[in-house]
Amino acid sequence: MAAPTQPIILTRHPQMFPTLDPSEIERVRRFGTVRSYGAGEALVEVGDIGHGLTIILAGHVDITQHDESGRRALIVTHGPGNFMGELAQLAGRPALVDGHAQGPVEALIIPPDSLRALLISEAELGERIMRALILRRVGLLETGAGGPVIVGRNENGDVLRLVGFLRRNGHPHQTLNPETDPEAKALIERFHVDPGQLPIVLCPGGQILRNPSEVELARCIGMVGPIDPDRVYDVAIVGAGPAGLATAVYAASEGLSVLVLDCRAFGGQAGASARIENYLGFPTGIAGIALMARAYNQAQKFGAEMAIPDEVLSLDAASKAGDARFTLRLAYNERATARSIVIASGARYRRIAVSNLEEFEGTGVHYWASPIETRLCTGQEVVVVGAGNSAGQAVVYLATYVKKVWLLVRGPSLQASMSRYLVDRISGLANVEVVLQAEISALEGHDHILEAVHWRGPSGEIVRRPVRHLFLFIGAEPNTDWLATSGIALDSKGFVLTGSDVSADGEALETSQRGVFAIGDVRSGSIKRVASAVGEGAQVVATLHRFLGEGHS
Ligand SMILES: Cc1cc2nc3c(=O)[nH]c(=O)nc-3n(C[C@H](O)[C@H](O)[C@H](O)COP(=O)(O)OP(=O)(O)OC[C@H]3O[C@@H](n4cnc5c(N)ncnc54)[C@H](O)[C@@H]3O)c2cc1C
């Protein structure tokens, strides 16, 4: 049996809570202002916004967290030379813990924008602080402290949807199952919740949401705030997948003001990849979400502003004469304005033509294979459909946990569409059976629970297997619906045309509209890989500089 993993607070304590020496504190004094606090006074409370980093100069501060029943637990006591803060402070987001002075305390307060300046100008010290901020967030993710509490059955589709959303965005949370947890039962009774209204979500600020949308939840817990409609950004990037995040890192680090919008989570499709094995520099592979979280934190370090989740509904690309500003219309009647736009909205999964597919989506039909889905199907038989690399990776990953994987492929071979290393690996897995020239014909089940999958085999015979989890990896369509009224030229499949495809002297990566660029999977003719998305994200910044330097700023 695998040894239980120890909490990060035990394994990485010295890096999580480093002590700055007096000379280091002197060097960073210029970034902040000194404040005094009386015994028992709160330096920070859960939900407070914009505190930044707090370095303790004298006295001691207790950092505490709430558990799902509201009980307080001590995380750590900071003394002189220690600092308070975690990743939320970098972006000016709400605090996830409380900090109270044990006795009189003197502290240096460094607000978020000065903290970002410190991290960049003090390379070695900045690295130590950044590492501590990241490790502290990982610690909070382990305990769920400071985040919302989701009350509902673990296998409920909406619980899975909300947990998946918070997890993808690296936000702490806890779940309580009313069937097994007396506290959850008590909560439901106290708030007079009908079981049909579950899940409910208790936000740290005390609000209760009944089966909220992801955006409602994000707004309630302060993950995303209102956008200033009067601010004009140098560049607004639509999509926080690898392409959009790469542009954010390079543009922000080169001094441009950057807004990144994504309707779901950072990381895009790459964030859903169980293991990326072909990205340069990671010989043992890396989980997509881990790679993308690094990029997301890096972009914020350089000052890129994130609006996630926030959906872009349309682009007004018809700039008036002499005014090269573009307007993005957003959900909630908001808008964002920028001098240039980067379209990095990627692609979404294709679905199969089965009438009751939607009933099982999220509970029995999945479009990614991450630890969340794996927990649901460990030890069972599963079906994977697809013949590309994403299907191959899912098969290899799932095969470690499940009893058997059926891989259904529409075509006559795997070799034509899947990388050789994956084909070889799959052929070496004893619990994987590949069925060529097969197509799903029906799904069976009720109350959102999938009970069996039917497929038509090569000679037309129908096979029925009692399978509760079906994974679909059958390609993608471009996310360009929001461009319908923009006038931006698209190819016949809806991908964005750029460069010489729109005009003989077109700038590489520029669309049919000057100042609007397209990169990554959404771009017509692009190579659908993480590395190429990142490469285009970096490359477009040079073109952006040229455009903004031509007097469009
Ligand atoms: C399961 C899986 C595994 C994969 N494994 C690998 C691999 O191992 N190696 C590899 O090289 N490639 C892999 N890929 C492909 C790779 O992930 C993609 O090529 C890459 O993510 C494309 O990046 P992108 O930034 O262009 O778009 P995406 O990753 O698709 O990101 C686009 C983002 O835009 C957002 N968005 C869309 N519309 C809007 C809107 N209107 N408003 C706001 N936001 C919007 C989306 O929410 C999304 O986050 C995999 C893909 C999948 C699905």
Coordinates of C-alpha atoms and ligand atoms in Angstrom, one line a residue:
M1 CA 0.0 0.0 0.0
A2 CA 1.3 3.5 -0.9
A3 CA 2.5 5.4 2.2
P4 CA 0.2 8.3 3.1
T5 CA 1.6 11.6 1.8
Q6 CA 2.5 14.1 4.4
P7 CA 1.0 17.6 4.4
I8 CA 3.2 20.1 2.6
I9 CA 3.4 22.3 5.7
L10 CA 5.5 19.5 7.2
T11 CA 7.6 18.6 4.2
R12 CA 8.4 22.1 3.0
H13 CA 8.1 24.2 6.2
P14 CA 11.4 26.1 5.8
Q15 CA 10.6 27.2 2.2
M16 CA 7.0 28.0 3.1
F17 CA 7.9 30.2 6.0
P18 CA 11.4 31.7 5.4
T19 CA 12.9 34.4 7.7
L20 CA 14.3 37.5 6.0
D21 CA 17.5 38.8 7.6
P22 CA 17.8 42.4 8.7
S23 CA 19.8 43.5 5.6
E24 CA 17.1 42.0 3.3
I25 CA 14.4 43.8 5.2
E26 CA 16.4 47.1 4.8
R27 CA 16.6 46.5 1.1
V28 CA 12.9 46.1 0.7
R29 CA 11.7 48.9 3.0
R30 CA 11.4 51.2 0.0
F31 CA 8.6 49.1 -1.4
G32 CA 6.2 49.5 1.6
T33 CA 5.0 51.5 4.6
V34 CA 5.4 50.7 8.3
R35 CA 2.2 50.2 10.4
S36 CA 1.6 49.4 14.1
Y37 CA -1.1 47.1 15.5
G38 CA -2.3 46.6 19.1
A39 CA -2.6 43.2 20.9
G40 CA -5.5 41.2 19.4
E41 CA -5.9 43.5 16.4
A42 CA -6.5 41.9 13.0
L43 CA -3.8 42.5 10.4
V44 CA -5.9 40.6 7.9
E45 CA -9.2 38.8 7.8
V46 CA -10.6 36.3 5.3
G47 CA -12.1 38.2 2.4
D48 CA -10.0 41.4 2.9
I49 CA -8.7 42.6 -0.5
G50 CA -5.5 44.2 -1.6
H51 CA -3.3 43.8 1.5
G52 CA -0.2 42.7 -0.3
L53 CA 2.8 41.3 1.6
T54 CA 3.2 42.0 5.3
I55 CA 6.7 41.7 6.8
I56 CA 6.8 41.5 10.6
L57 CA 9.3 43.9 12.0
A58 CA 8.5 43.4 15.7
G59 CA 6.1 41.2 17.7
H60 CA 4.2 38.1 16.7
V61 CA 1.1 37.3 14.5
D62 CA -1.0 34.2 14.6
I63 CA -2.2 33.0 11.2
T64 CA -5.4 30.9 11.5
Q65 CA -7.8 29.2 9.1
H66 CA -11.5 28.1 9.4
D67 CA -12.6 24.6 8.9
E68 CA -15.9 23.7 7.3
S69 CA -17.7 24.1 10.7
G70 CA -16.2 27.5 11.3
R71 CA -13.7 26.3 13.9
R72 CA -10.4 28.2 13.9
A73 CA -7.1 26.4 13.6
L74 CA -3.6 27.9 14.0
I75 CA -1.5 27.5 10.8
V76 CA 1.7 29.3 12.0
T77 CA 2.9 32.1 14.2
H78 CA 5.0 34.7 12.4
G79 CA 7.8 36.5 14.2
P80 CA 10.3 39.2 13.2
G81 CA 11.6 38.6 9.7
N82 CA 8.7 36.4 8.7
F83 CA 6.1 37.6 6.2
M84 CA 2.4 37.1 5.8
G85 CA 0.7 36.5 2.4
E86 CA 0.1 33.9 -0.3
L87 CA -0.7 34.0 -4.0
A88 CA -3.9 36.0 -3.5
Q89 CA -1.8 39.0 -2.5
L90 CA 0.0 39.0 -5.8
A91 CA -3.2 39.8 -7.7
G92 CA -4.9 41.8 -5.0
R93 CA -7.5 39.1 -4.4
P94 CA -9.3 38.4 -1.1
A95 CA -7.3 36.9 1.8
L96 CA -8.0 33.3 2.6
V97 CA -6.7 33.3 6.2
D98 CA -6.9 35.5 9.3
G99 CA -3.9 37.2 11.0
H100 CA -4.1 38.6 14.6
A101 CA -1.4 40.3 16.6
Q102 CA -0.4 38.4 19.7
G103 CA 0.8 41.6 21.3
P104 CA 2.0 44.9 19.9
V105 CA 3.2 44.4 16.3
E106 CA 5.1 46.6 13.9
A107 CA 4.9 45.5 10.2
L108 CA 6.0 46.6 6.8
I109 CA 3.0 46.5 4.4
I110 CA 3.9 46.1 0.7
P111 CA 0.8 46.5 -1.6
P112 CA 0.3 44.2 -4.6
D113 CA 1.8 46.4 -7.3
S114 CA 4.9 47.2 -5.2
L115 CA 5.2 43.5 -4.4
R116 CA 5.3 42.7 -8.1
A117 CA 8.0 45.4 -8.5
L118 CA 10.0 43.8 -5.6
L119 CA 9.7 40.3 -7.1
I120 CA 11.2 41.5 -10.4
S121 CA 13.9 43.9 -9.1
E122 CA 15.1 41.6 -6.2
A123 CA 15.8 38.4 -8.2
E124 CA 17.1 36.0 -5.5
L125 CA 14.9 37.3 -2.7
G126 CA 12.0 37.5 -5.1
E127 CA 12.4 33.9 -6.0
R128 CA 12.3 32.9 -2.3
I129 CA 9.2 35.0 -1.6
M130 CA 7.5 33.7 -4.8
R131 CA 8.2 30.1 -3.8
A132 CA 6.8 30.7 -0.4
L133 CA 3.6 32.3 -1.8
I134 CA 3.0 29.3 -4.1
L135 CA 3.7 26.7 -1.5
R136 CA 1.3 28.4 0.9
R137 CA -1.4 28.3 -1.7
V138 CA -0.7 24.6 -2.2
G139 CA -1.0 24.1 1.6
L140 CA -4.4 25.9 1.6
L141 CA -5.5 23.8 -1.3
E142 CA -4.7 20.6 0.7
T143 CA -6.9 21.7 3.6
G144 CA -9.4 23.7 1.6
A145 CA -9.1 26.6 4.1
G146 CA -10.5 30.0 3.3
G147 CA -12.5 28.8 0.4
P148 CA -16.2 28.0 -0.1
V149 CA -17.8 24.9 1.3
I150 CA -19.9 22.8 -1.2
V151 CA -22.7 20.8 0.3
G152 CA -24.0 17.9 -1.8
R153 CA -23.4 14.3 -2.8
N154 CA -19.9 13.6 -4.1
E155 CA -21.2 12.0 -7.4
N156 CA -23.8 14.8 -8.0
G157 CA -23.0 16.4 -11.5
D158 CA -23.3 19.9 -10.1
V159 CA -20.9 19.1 -7.2
L160 CA -18.5 17.7 -9.7
R161 CA -18.9 20.8 -11.9
L162 CA -18.2 23.2 -9.1
V163 CA -15.3 21.2 -7.6
G164 CA -13.8 20.9 -11.1
F165 CA -14.1 24.6 -11.6
L166 CA -12.4 25.5 -8.3
R167 CA -9.8 22.9 -8.7
R168 CA -8.9 24.1 -12.2
N169 CA -8.6 27.6 -10.9
G170 CA -6.4 26.6 -8.0
H171 CA -8.9 27.9 -5.4
P172 CA -9.2 26.2 -2.0
H173 CA -12.6 24.6 -1.2
Q174 CA -14.2 21.9 0.9
T175 CA -17.0 19.5 0.3
L176 CA -19.5 18.1 2.7
N177 CA -21.7 15.1 1.8
P178 CA -25.1 15.2 3.6
E179 CA -25.5 11.4 3.3
T180 CA -22.4 10.7 5.4
D181 CA -21.7 13.9 7.2
P182 CA -23.8 15.0 10.2
E183 CA -22.6 18.6 9.9
A184 CA -23.8 18.8 6.3
K185 CA -27.2 17.4 7.4
A186 CA -27.4 20.0 10.2
L187 CA -26.5 22.8 7.7
I188 CA -29.2 21.7 5.3
E189 CA -31.8 21.7 8.1
R190 CA -30.6 25.1 9.4
F191 CA -31.0 26.8 6.0
H192 CA -34.2 24.9 5.1
V193 CA -32.7 23.5 1.9
D194 CA -34.8 21.0 -0.1
P195 CA -32.6 18.1 -1.2
G196 CA -33.5 18.9 -4.8
Q197 CA -31.8 22.3 -4.4
L198 CA -28.5 20.8 -3.6
P199 CA -25.7 21.5 -3.9
I200 CA -25.6 24.7 -1.8
V201 CA -22.4 26.6 -1.4
L202 CA -21.4 28.5 1.7
C203 CA -19.0 31.4 0.8
P204 CA -16.4 32.7 3.2
G205 CA -18.3 36.0 3.5
G206 CA -21.3 34.1 4.8
Q207 CA -23.5 34.2 1.6
I208 CA -25.3 31.0 0.6
L209 CA -25.6 30.1 -3.1
R210 CA -28.1 27.5 -4.3
N211 CA -26.6 25.4 -7.1
P212 CA -24.7 28.5 -8.5
S213 CA -23.2 28.9 -12.0
E214 CA -19.4 29.0 -12.0
V215 CA -19.5 32.8 -12.6
E216 CA -21.9 33.4 -9.7
L217 CA -19.6 31.4 -7.4
A218 CA -16.5 33.2 -8.7
R219 CA -18.0 36.6 -8.1
C220 CA -19.2 35.7 -4.7
I221 CA -15.8 34.5 -3.5
G222 CA -13.9 37.4 -5.1
M223 CA -12.0 35.4 -7.7
V224 CA -13.0 38.0 -10.3
G225 CA -14.1 41.6 -9.8
P226 CA -15.7 44.2 -12.0
I227 CA -13.6 45.5 -15.0
D228 CA -12.9 49.3 -15.2
P229 CA -14.7 50.3 -18.5
D230 CA -12.6 53.5 -18.7
R231 CA -9.2 51.9 -18.6
V232 CA -7.6 51.3 -22.0
Y233 CA -5.2 48.4 -22.0
D234 CA -2.4 48.0 -24.5
V235 CA -3.6 44.5 -25.2
A236 CA -6.6 42.4 -24.2
I237 CA -6.1 38.7 -24.6
V238 CA -9.2 36.5 -25.0
G239 CA -8.3 33.0 -23.7
A240 CA -5.9 31.9 -20.9
G241 CA -4.7 28.7 -22.5
P242 CA -1.0 28.2 -23.2
A243 CA -1.2 30.7 -26.2
G244 CA -2.9 33.5 -24.2
L245 CA -0.7 33.0 -21.1
A246 CA 2.5 33.1 -23.2
T247 CA 1.4 36.4 -24.7
A248 CA 0.6 37.7 -21.2
V249 CA 4.0 36.7 -19.8
Y250 CA 6.0 38.3 -22.7
A251 CA 3.8 41.4 -23.1
A252 CA 3.6 42.2 -19.4
S253 CA 7.3 41.5 -18.9
E254 CA 8.0 44.0 -21.7
G255 CA 6.0 46.7 -20.1
L256 CA 2.7 46.5 -21.9
S257 CA -0.5 46.8 -19.9
V258 CA -2.3 43.4 -20.3
L259 CA -5.8 42.1 -19.5
V260 CA -6.4 38.4 -19.9
L261 CA -10.0 37.1 -20.1
D262 CA -11.2 33.5 -19.9
C263 CA -14.7 32.2 -19.5
R264 CA -13.7 29.0 -17.6
A265 CA -10.3 28.6 -16.1
F266 CA -6.6 29.3 -16.8
G267 CA -4.8 26.6 -18.8
G268 CA -7.3 25.9 -21.6
Q269 CA -7.2 22.4 -23.0
A270 CA -3.6 22.0 -21.8
G271 CA -4.8 22.4 -18.3
A272 CA -7.0 19.4 -18.8
S273 CA -4.2 17.2 -20.1
A274 CA -3.3 14.5 -17.5
R275 CA 0.3 14.4 -18.5
I276 CA 2.2 16.4 -21.2
E277 CA 5.2 14.4 -22.2
N278 CA 6.3 16.3 -25.3
Y279 CA 6.8 19.8 -24.0
L280 CA 10.4 20.9 -24.2
G281 CA 12.4 20.7 -20.9
F282 CA 10.2 18.2 -19.0
P283 CA 11.8 14.8 -19.8
T284 CA 9.6 13.0 -17.3
G285 CA 6.4 14.8 -18.4
I286 CA 4.3 17.3 -16.4
A287 CA 0.6 17.5 -15.5
G288 CA -1.0 20.1 -17.8
I289 CA -2.5 21.9 -14.9
A290 CA 0.9 22.2 -13.1
L291 CA 2.6 23.6 -16.2
M292 CA -0.3 26.1 -16.7
A293 CA -0.3 27.2 -13.1
R294 CA 3.3 28.2 -13.4
A295 CA 2.5 30.3 -16.4
Y296 CA -0.5 31.8 -14.7
N297 CA 1.5 32.8 -11.7
Q298 CA 4.4 34.1 -13.9
A299 CA 2.0 36.3 -15.9
Q300 CA 0.6 37.8 -12.6
K301 CA 4.1 38.4 -11.3
F302 CA 4.7 40.6 -14.3
G303 CA 1.5 42.5 -13.7
A304 CA -0.9 41.0 -16.2
E305 CA -4.5 41.4 -14.9
M306 CA -6.7 38.3 -14.9
A307 CA -10.4 38.3 -15.4
I308 CA -11.3 34.6 -14.9
P309 CA -14.0 33.5 -15.3
D310 CA -15.3 36.2 -17.6
E311 CA -16.8 35.5 -21.0
V312 CA -16.2 37.6 -24.0
L313 CA -19.5 37.9 -26.0
S314 CA -18.4 40.0 -28.9
L315 CA -15.6 42.1 -30.4
D316 CA -16.3 45.6 -31.8
A317 CA -13.5 45.6 -34.3
A318 CA -14.7 48.6 -36.3
S319 CA -12.5 51.2 -34.8
K320 CA -13.5 54.8 -35.8
A321 CA -11.1 56.9 -37.8
G322 CA -8.2 58.1 -35.7
D323 CA -9.2 55.9 -32.8
A324 CA -7.6 52.5 -32.8
R325 CA -9.5 51.2 -29.8
F326 CA -11.3 47.9 -29.6
T327 CA -14.2 47.1 -27.3
L328 CA -14.9 43.6 -25.9
R329 CA -18.5 43.1 -24.8
L330 CA -18.5 40.9 -21.7
A331 CA -21.1 39.0 -19.7
Y332 CA -22.9 41.0 -17.0
N333 CA -23.1 44.0 -19.3
E334 CA -19.5 44.8 -18.8
R335 CA -17.0 45.9 -21.4
A336 CA -13.2 46.1 -21.7
T337 CA -11.3 48.4 -24.0
A338 CA -7.8 47.9 -25.5
R339 CA -5.6 49.3 -28.2
S340 CA -5.0 45.8 -29.6
I341 CA -6.6 42.4 -29.2
V342 CA -5.1 38.9 -29.2
I343 CA -7.6 36.1 -30.0
A344 CA -6.4 33.0 -28.1
S345 CA -9.8 31.4 -27.6
G346 CA -8.7 27.9 -28.7
A347 CA -11.1 25.1 -29.4
R348 CA -13.7 23.0 -27.7
Y349 CA -14.6 19.3 -27.7
R350 CA -16.7 17.7 -30.3
R351 CA -19.6 15.6 -29.1
I352 CA -21.1 12.3 -30.4
A353 CA -24.5 12.2 -32.0
V354 CA -26.4 10.3 -29.3
S355 CA -29.7 11.9 -28.2
N356 CA -29.3 11.5 -24.4
L357 CA -25.6 12.4 -24.2
E358 CA -26.2 15.6 -22.3
E359 CA -28.0 13.7 -19.4
F360 CA -24.7 12.0 -18.5
E361 CA -22.3 14.8 -19.2
G362 CA -20.3 15.5 -16.0
T363 CA -21.4 12.3 -14.2
G364 CA -20.7 9.5 -16.7
V365 CA -19.5 11.2 -19.9
H366 CA -16.2 13.1 -19.6
Y367 CA -14.1 15.2 -21.9
W368 CA -10.9 14.9 -19.8
A369 CA -9.3 12.4 -17.6
S370 CA -7.9 14.0 -14.5
P371 CA -7.7 12.8 -10.9
I372 CA -11.3 14.0 -10.4
E373 CA -12.7 11.6 -13.0
T374 CA -10.2 8.8 -12.0
R375 CA -11.6 8.7 -8.5
L376 CA -15.1 8.0 -9.9
C377 CA -14.0 5.0 -12.0
T378 CA -11.2 3.4 -10.2
G379 CA -11.4 -0.4 -10.4
Q380 CA -14.2 -0.3 -13.1
E381 CA -14.4 -0.8 -16.9
V382 CA -14.4 2.4 -18.9
V383 CA -14.8 3.3 -22.6
V384 CA -12.5 5.8 -24.3
V385 CA -13.5 7.1 -27.8
G386 CA -10.9 8.7 -30.1
A387 CA -7.7 8.1 -32.1
G388 CA -5.6 11.2 -31.4
N389 CA -2.9 11.9 -28.9
S390 CA -5.4 13.1 -26.3
A391 CA -7.3 9.8 -26.4
G392 CA -4.0 7.9 -26.2
Q393 CA -2.8 9.8 -23.2
A394 CA -6.1 9.3 -21.5
V395 CA -5.9 5.5 -22.1
V396 CA -2.4 5.3 -20.7
Y397 CA -3.4 7.3 -17.7
L398 CA -6.7 5.6 -17.0
A399 CA -5.2 2.1 -17.4
T400 CA -3.2 2.5 -14.2
Y401 CA -6.4 2.9 -12.2
V402 CA -9.3 1.1 -13.9
K403 CA -10.0 -2.6 -14.4
K404 CA -10.3 -2.4 -18.2
V405 CA -10.2 0.3 -20.9
W406 CA -12.1 -0.2 -24.2
L407 CA -10.6 2.1 -26.8
L408 CA -13.1 2.7 -29.6
V409 CA -11.6 4.0 -32.9
R410 CA -13.7 4.9 -35.9
G411 CA -11.0 4.4 -38.5
P412 CA -9.1 1.2 -39.5
S413 CA -5.9 2.0 -37.5
L414 CA -4.4 4.0 -34.7
Q415 CA -1.1 4.8 -36.4
A416 CA -2.5 7.3 -38.8
S417 CA -3.5 9.8 -36.1
M418 CA -1.7 8.9 -32.8
S419 CA 2.0 9.5 -32.0
R420 CA 4.1 6.3 -32.2
Y421 CA 5.2 6.4 -28.6
L422 CA 1.5 6.3 -27.4
V423 CA 0.6 3.5 -29.9
D424 CA 3.5 1.4 -28.6
R425 CA 2.6 2.1 -25.0
I426 CA -1.0 1.1 -25.5
S427 CA -0.1 -2.1 -27.2
G428 CA 1.9 -3.0 -24.1
L429 CA -1.0 -2.5 -21.7
A430 CA -2.7 -5.8 -20.8
N431 CA -6.0 -4.2 -19.6
V432 CA -6.6 -2.1 -22.8
E433 CA -8.6 -3.5 -25.7
V434 CA -8.6 -1.5 -29.0
V435 CA -11.7 -1.9 -31.1
L436 CA -11.2 -0.5 -34.6
Q437 CA -14.0 0.7 -36.9
A438 CA -16.4 1.0 -34.0
E439 CA -18.9 3.8 -33.1
I440 CA -21.1 4.4 -30.1
S441 CA -24.7 3.7 -30.9
A442 CA -26.6 4.3 -27.6
L443 CA -26.2 5.2 -24.0
E444 CA -28.3 3.6 -21.3
G445 CA -29.0 4.8 -17.8
H446 CA -31.3 7.0 -15.8
D447 CA -31.2 10.0 -13.4
H448 CA -27.9 11.2 -14.9
I449 CA -26.3 7.9 -14.0
L450 CA -24.8 6.0 -17.0
E451 CA -25.3 2.3 -16.8
A452 CA -24.2 0.8 -20.1
V453 CA -22.6 1.8 -23.4
H454 CA -23.6 0.3 -26.8
W455 CA -21.4 0.3 -29.8
R456 CA -21.5 -0.9 -33.4
G457 CA -18.6 -3.0 -34.3
P458 CA -16.8 -3.5 -37.7
S459 CA -19.4 -6.0 -39.1
G460 CA -22.4 -4.0 -37.8
E461 CA -22.9 -6.1 -34.6
I462 CA -24.0 -4.2 -31.5
V463 CA -22.0 -4.7 -28.3
R464 CA -23.4 -3.7 -24.9
R465 CA -21.1 -3.3 -21.9
P466 CA -22.1 -2.3 -18.4
V467 CA -19.9 0.7 -18.3
R468 CA -20.5 3.8 -16.1
H469 CA -17.8 6.1 -17.5
L470 CA -17.3 7.1 -21.1
F471 CA -14.4 9.4 -22.1
L472 CA -14.7 11.3 -25.4
F473 CA -11.6 12.6 -27.2
I474 CA -12.9 13.1 -30.8
G475 CA -11.5 16.4 -31.8
A476 CA -12.3 20.0 -31.4
E477 CA -14.1 23.0 -33.0
P478 CA -12.9 26.6 -32.8
N479 CA -14.2 28.9 -30.1
T480 CA -15.1 31.7 -32.6
D481 CA -18.9 32.2 -32.1
W482 CA -18.1 35.4 -30.2
L483 CA -16.5 36.8 -33.4
A484 CA -19.7 36.4 -35.5
T485 CA -20.4 40.1 -35.7
S486 CA -16.8 41.3 -35.7
G487 CA -16.1 41.1 -39.4
I488 CA -12.9 39.1 -38.7
A489 CA -12.3 36.7 -41.6
L490 CA -12.7 33.0 -40.7
D491 CA -12.0 29.8 -42.8
S492 CA -14.7 27.4 -43.8
K493 CA -14.5 25.5 -40.5
G494 CA -14.6 28.7 -38.4
F495 CA -10.9 29.1 -37.6
V496 CA -9.4 32.6 -37.7
L497 CA -7.4 33.5 -40.9
T498 CA -4.1 35.4 -40.4
G499 CA -1.1 36.7 -42.3
S500 CA -0.8 35.9 -46.0
D501 CA -4.2 34.1 -45.9
V502 CA -5.9 37.4 -45.5
S503 CA -3.7 39.7 -47.6
A504 CA -0.6 39.4 -49.7
D505 CA 1.4 41.7 -47.3
G506 CA -0.4 40.6 -44.1
E507 CA 1.7 40.5 -40.9
A508 CA 2.2 37.0 -39.6
L509 CA -0.5 36.3 -36.9
E510 CA -2.5 39.4 -37.8
T511 CA -6.1 38.9 -38.7
S512 CA -8.1 40.7 -41.4
Q513 CA -8.4 43.6 -38.9
R514 CA -5.3 45.7 -38.2
G515 CA -4.5 45.4 -34.5
V516 CA -6.3 42.2 -33.9
F517 CA -4.2 39.1 -33.8
A518 CA -4.9 35.3 -33.6
I519 CA -2.7 32.6 -32.0
G520 CA -2.8 29.0 -31.0
D521 CA -5.5 26.4 -31.8
V522 CA -8.1 29.0 -32.9
R523 CA -5.8 30.1 -35.8
S524 CA -6.4 28.5 -39.1
G525 CA -3.6 26.3 -40.1
S526 CA -1.9 26.3 -36.6
I527 CA -0.2 23.2 -35.2
K528 CA -2.4 22.0 -32.4
R529 CA 0.2 21.6 -29.7
V530 CA 1.2 23.3 -26.4
A531 CA 4.6 24.2 -27.7
S532 CA 3.3 25.9 -30.9
A533 CA 0.6 27.7 -28.9
V534 CA 3.3 29.1 -26.6
G535 CA 5.6 29.9 -29.5
E536 CA 2.9 31.9 -31.3
G537 CA 2.0 33.6 -28.0
A538 CA 5.6 34.8 -27.7
Q539 CA 6.0 35.7 -31.4
V540 CA 2.9 37.8 -31.5
V541 CA 4.3 40.2 -28.9
A542 CA 6.9 41.5 -31.4
T543 CA 4.1 42.3 -33.9
L544 CA 2.1 43.9 -31.1
H545 CA 5.0 46.2 -30.3
R546 CA 5.3 47.2 -34.0
F547 CA 1.6 47.9 -34.2
L548 CA 1.5 50.0 -31.0
G549 CA 4.7 51.7 -32.0
E550 CA 3.1 52.9 -35.3
G551 CA 1.1 55.5 -33.4
H552 CA -1.9 53.2 -32.5
S553 CA -1.3 53.8 -28.8
Ligands
LIG1 C1 -6.9 16.2 -23.1 C2 -5.9 16.9 -24.0 C3 -4.5 16.6 -23.9 C4 -3.6 17.2 -24.7 N1 -2.3 16.9 -24.6 C5 -1.3 17.5 -25.3 C6 0.1 17.2 -25.2 O1 0.4 16.3 -24.4 N2 1.0 17.9 -25.9 C7 0.6 18.9 -26.7 O2 1.5 19.5 -27.3 N3 -0.7 19.3 -26.8 C8 -1.7 18.6 -26.2 N4 -3.0 18.9 -26.3 C9 -3.3 20.0 -27.2 C10 -3.1 21.4 -26.5 O3 -3.6 21.4 -25.2 C11 -3.6 22.5 -27.3 O4 -3.0 22.6 -28.6 C12 -3.4 23.9 -26.6 O5 -4.0 23.9 -25.3 C13 -3.9 25.0 -27.4 O6 -3.7 26.2 -26.7 P1 -4.6 27.5 -26.9 O7 -4.1 28.5 -25.9 O8 -4.5 27.9 -28.3 O9 -6.1 27.2 -26.7 P2 -6.9 26.4 -25.5 O10 -6.0 25.6 -24.7 O11 -8.1 25.8 -26.2 O12 -7.4 27.7 -24.6 C14 -8.4 28.6 -25.0 C15 -9.0 29.3 -23.9 O13 -9.9 30.3 -24.3 C16 -11.0 30.3 -23.5 N5 -12.2 30.9 -24.3 C17 -12.8 30.4 -25.4 N6 -13.8 31.2 -25.8 C18 -13.8 32.3 -24.9 C19 -14.6 33.5 -24.8 N7 -15.6 33.8 -25.7 N8 -14.3 34.3 -23.8 C20 -13.3 34.0 -22.9 N9 -12.6 32.9 -23.0 C21 -12.8 32.1 -24.0 C22 -11.3 28.9 -23.1 O14 -12.0 28.8 -21.9 C23 -9.8 28.3 -23.0 O15 -9.4 28.4 -21.7 C24 -4.0 18.3 -25.5 C25 -5.3 18.7 -25.6 C26 -6.3 18.0 -24.8 C27 -7.7 18.4 -24.9

